[in-house]
Amino acid sequence: MNREIELLAPGGDVDSIKAAIVAGADAIYCGLNKFNARNRARNINFGDLNGILRLAHSNNCKVFLTINIIIVSSEIPALINLLNKLINTSIDGVIIQDLGLFYLLSKYFKGFKIHASTQLTTHNEGQIKFLSKLNAARVNLSRELNIKEIKAITSVGHKNNVLTEVFVHGSYCISFSGICYLSSVLGGKSGNRGTCSQPCRDRYLTTPEGKNFPLNLKDNSAYFDLREISDAGVASIKIEGRIKKFDYVYTVVNCWKKQVHNFYDKGRLNHDNSDLYKVFNRDFSNSYLKGDIDKNMFIDNPRDNSIKHLSDINDYPTNEKMLKDQIELYEEKSEITANVKSKIKDLSIAKAPLRISVSGELYTPLKVSVKTPHTSFIVLSDMNLVNDNTYTPNLHGRNQKGYSDINRGNSDKFLNYNTLLKRFRAFNNTEYYIEHLELENLQSNLFISFSEITSIKKRILAILTGIKEIVDPIDVPFLKKQSKLEKQPVLYVLISSQKDLSICDKTAANIFFELPNCFKNECSEFIDLFKKNKRIMPWFPSVLIGENYTAAVELLQQVQPKLIVTNNTGIAYEAYKKGIPWIAGPYLNIVNSFSLLCIKENFNSYGAFISNEINDNQIKSIIRPENFNLYYSIYHPILLLTSRQCLLHQVTGCEKNRIDEECIHKCNKSSSITNLNKAPLFIEKKRGNYHCIYNNKNFLSTDIVNDLPGVFSGFFIDLRDIETETKIDIDKPGIIKIFENFINGNPDSESKLKQIIRFSTNSQYKKGI
């Protein structure tokens, strides 16, 4: 049997962390009060972290810290301060999303093991190579992948020193993670900032199919698929649930730990998952993993399914019997909670005490004896102790014993209790605290240099934390503000229909043509399209899986475009390797200066879109790297989410129960759902694309052109045929001309745009994240 797979558990608060440890988790992922993607969880504070590390490590359990949000520029100083604290802890890895944080870790804070968050939407081999170049040791793969796709990507990961992990239990998201803006747009609570309010679980007006919760998926559970996951080479199986309570965490982790042991120790799987139904669930599905994406993945109720499941599996002859079983289930749930409470009550995250004894005599090394509850050790100074009479400085400022004389006259120069306690206080920032400091066997009026005491301190810290070398605080250099651009910004236009190619003959604007998610069967036709129409440049979507990614790489190779925009980091990597200039698209979620440095220095990026999630002040604080171009979309239909599932099943229905290749390549339908605030959301399924949902109003921000002159090299307008409530009272060449006049400074064009484009919004630009 191969090496046993890691079982990775959620820890949304201290009790959940304890429950995961007791249940046998091999590793736990948890977040601090800031910079993590589960703000609704109670989380932990930094003061608790070292005690948690001590408790976990004493139980052979690793701890990974989530810093998995996008980070705006104003937060960078606080982030660097946090990293300087974390670097000298025994944390086993950090889970991150932001490209700027990748840059900081790989350039300045090299001691961390980097895990790429599911928020990076990793689903193709190019993205693995992209993340490998950024020193990611592990990548969490998109939940939407099937086992064949997971195996192929994992194989590429192994060749690039990257391990993979997959979610095997807990909530499914209806959208690909990292590119869901539903909560951000509708309520100002961004999923990329850890504040998602889950509007996908909300009630909507009843659909024609009679559904009230048309976006609500069952929970993910691959409980019976461990063999296939292990055979795929996956390193870690991850349980979702940082907003779940400790009894849930214990029950699910305990079930999965037994399953792992059954498989690796006995070569067989447990086929009874009834305990998983005794805690919160929305029923279970493994359809993504099996590659069988059907309408049975949906459930028209977001609340706990435990009681309903009880009724489903029992054909009750009477209501009395059903009521009796329901009462017994509630009692069992209470017993589970009480049982877990009993198991974790004696676990403590208190720091462990240190007893330190300092001794030494004149002309001998200083001896520091350290005792913890589990071990003891001695550290000796490299230099001997001296007294004040030994100080006879030579001409080079050093005394006869080799000590610098810079500390002469300092009241702290002799070793005493206060001096040593001050120098050793860093021990209190570890998993330990100084309970007792004893100097009884230290001769009085002796001296040793502060640098030598610092060296002793670092060696003790290294032993206490298990770190090879203690790192001094790192100062990240301030970025130099670039001068404003003198050239006028250029207008770029996005289209996706060949019937719009005639626009090229009617405007001087630069035209990008969006490729679909799935075009493996039409790759040659798209290659011909770009070769015959030199005015258009490729725009790559966020999601390109399997053979569709291979087709996109082939298109790059054959067309050799002069410039591309890509929302997929796998394509960014391939463009970099092929020497093709590339722009990071708006769905790569770039919101800070270090993200720009990351893609410029590592992948020779030509430029980048600034995310439409941030506001004017957040944009102003971004510093453009030298010889780098910034872009911003000033008009577009607002994409709320992209899903591999069929969103029409629960809305208008479909004659097919599951998605197949024909659905992806041929289906061309649209519909809408309406929330209880009477705001419609527009569902769009275009040929070759996955299902998308768009906001009812398109985004239009003319303010940014006037607010931030000299910042952007270009502004984009999106004229794809996406149906929303926004209406334009002019043809596409006409609207392009007005936008061109506007960015060129025509004073009347702004008011014309607001008259012609009816029913739009710029709330994101005003609110930010």
JSON list of C-alpha atoms in Angstrom, two decimals, residues 48 54 64 95 158 164 178 181 206 246 252 398 419 440 500 502 517 531 553 590 614 650 656 706 729 737 750:
[
{"chain": "A", "resi": 48, "resn": "ASP", "atom": "CA", "xyz": [-3.76, 31.39, 20.98]},
{"chain": "A", "resi": 54, "resn": "ARG", "atom": "CA", "xyz": [2.08, 23.05, 20.94]},
{"chain": "A", "resi": 64, "resn": "PHE", "atom": "CA", "xyz": [-1.63, 25.21, 8.32]},
{"chain": "A", "resi": 95, "resn": "ILE", "atom": "CA", "xyz": [-2.54, 28.67, 2.59]},
{"chain": "A", "resi": 158, "resn": "HIS", "atom": "CA", "xyz": [4.71, 15.47, -8.98]},
{"chain": "A", "resi": 164, "resn": "THR", "atom": "CA", "xyz": [-2.19, 18.12, -4.56]},
{"chain": "A", "resi": 178, "resn": "GLY", "atom": "CA", "xyz": [-12.14, 32.54, -6.64]},
{"chain": "A", "resi": 181, "resn": "TYR", "atom": "CA", "xyz": [-18.62, 37.74, -7.24]},
{"chain": "A", "resi": 206, "resn": "THR", "atom": "CA", "xyz": [-40.41, 30.19, -7.19]},
{"chain": "A", "resi": 246, "resn": "PHE", "atom": "CA", "xyz": [-16.86, 21.20, 17.17]},
{"chain": "A", "resi": 252, "resn": "VAL", "atom": "CA", "xyz": [-16.81, 13.93, 10.27]},
{"chain": "A", "resi": 398, "resn": "ARG", "atom": "CA", "xyz": [37.98, 46.04, 20.48]},
{"chain": "A", "resi": 419, "resn": "THR", "atom": "CA", "xyz": [18.96, 42.21, 31.59]},
{"chain": "A", "resi": 440, "resn": "GLU", "atom": "CA", "xyz": [21.93, 31.61, 41.56]},
{"chain": "A", "resi": 500, "resn": "ASP", "atom": "CA", "xyz": [-19.13, 41.52, -34.73]},
{"chain": "A", "resi": 502, "resn": "SER", "atom": "CA", "xyz": [-17.13, 43.94, -39.03]},
{"chain": "A", "resi": 517, "resn": "ASN", "atom": "CA", "xyz": [-14.33, 27.59, -22.07]},
{"chain": "A", "resi": 531, "resn": "LYS", "atom": "CA", "xyz": [-4.89, 34.13, -38.59]},
{"chain": "A", "resi": 553, "resn": "VAL", "atom": "CA", "xyz": [-1.99, 26.10, -25.79]},
{"chain": "A", "resi": 590, "resn": "ILE", "atom": "CA", "xyz": [-5.24, 41.83, -8.72]},
{"chain": "A", "resi": 614, "resn": "ILE", "atom": "CA", "xyz": [-11.95, 47.63, -5.39]},
{"chain": "A", "resi": 650, "resn": "GLN", "atom": "CA", "xyz": [-33.87, 24.12, -11.28]},
{"chain": "A", "resi": 656, "resn": "LYS", "atom": "CA", "xyz": [-31.64, 15.90, -20.02]},
{"chain": "A", "resi": 706, "resn": "ASN", "atom": "CA", "xyz": [-11.25, 61.62, -14.51]},
{"chain": "A", "resi": 729, "resn": "ASP", "atom": "CA", "xyz": [-29.64, 53.11, -27.68]},
{"chain": "A", "resi": 737, "resn": "LYS", "atom": "CA", "xyz": [-16.85, 56.13, -31.03]},
{"chain": "A", "resi": 750, "resn": "GLU", "atom": "CA", "xyz": [-19.55, 61.50, -20.62]}
]
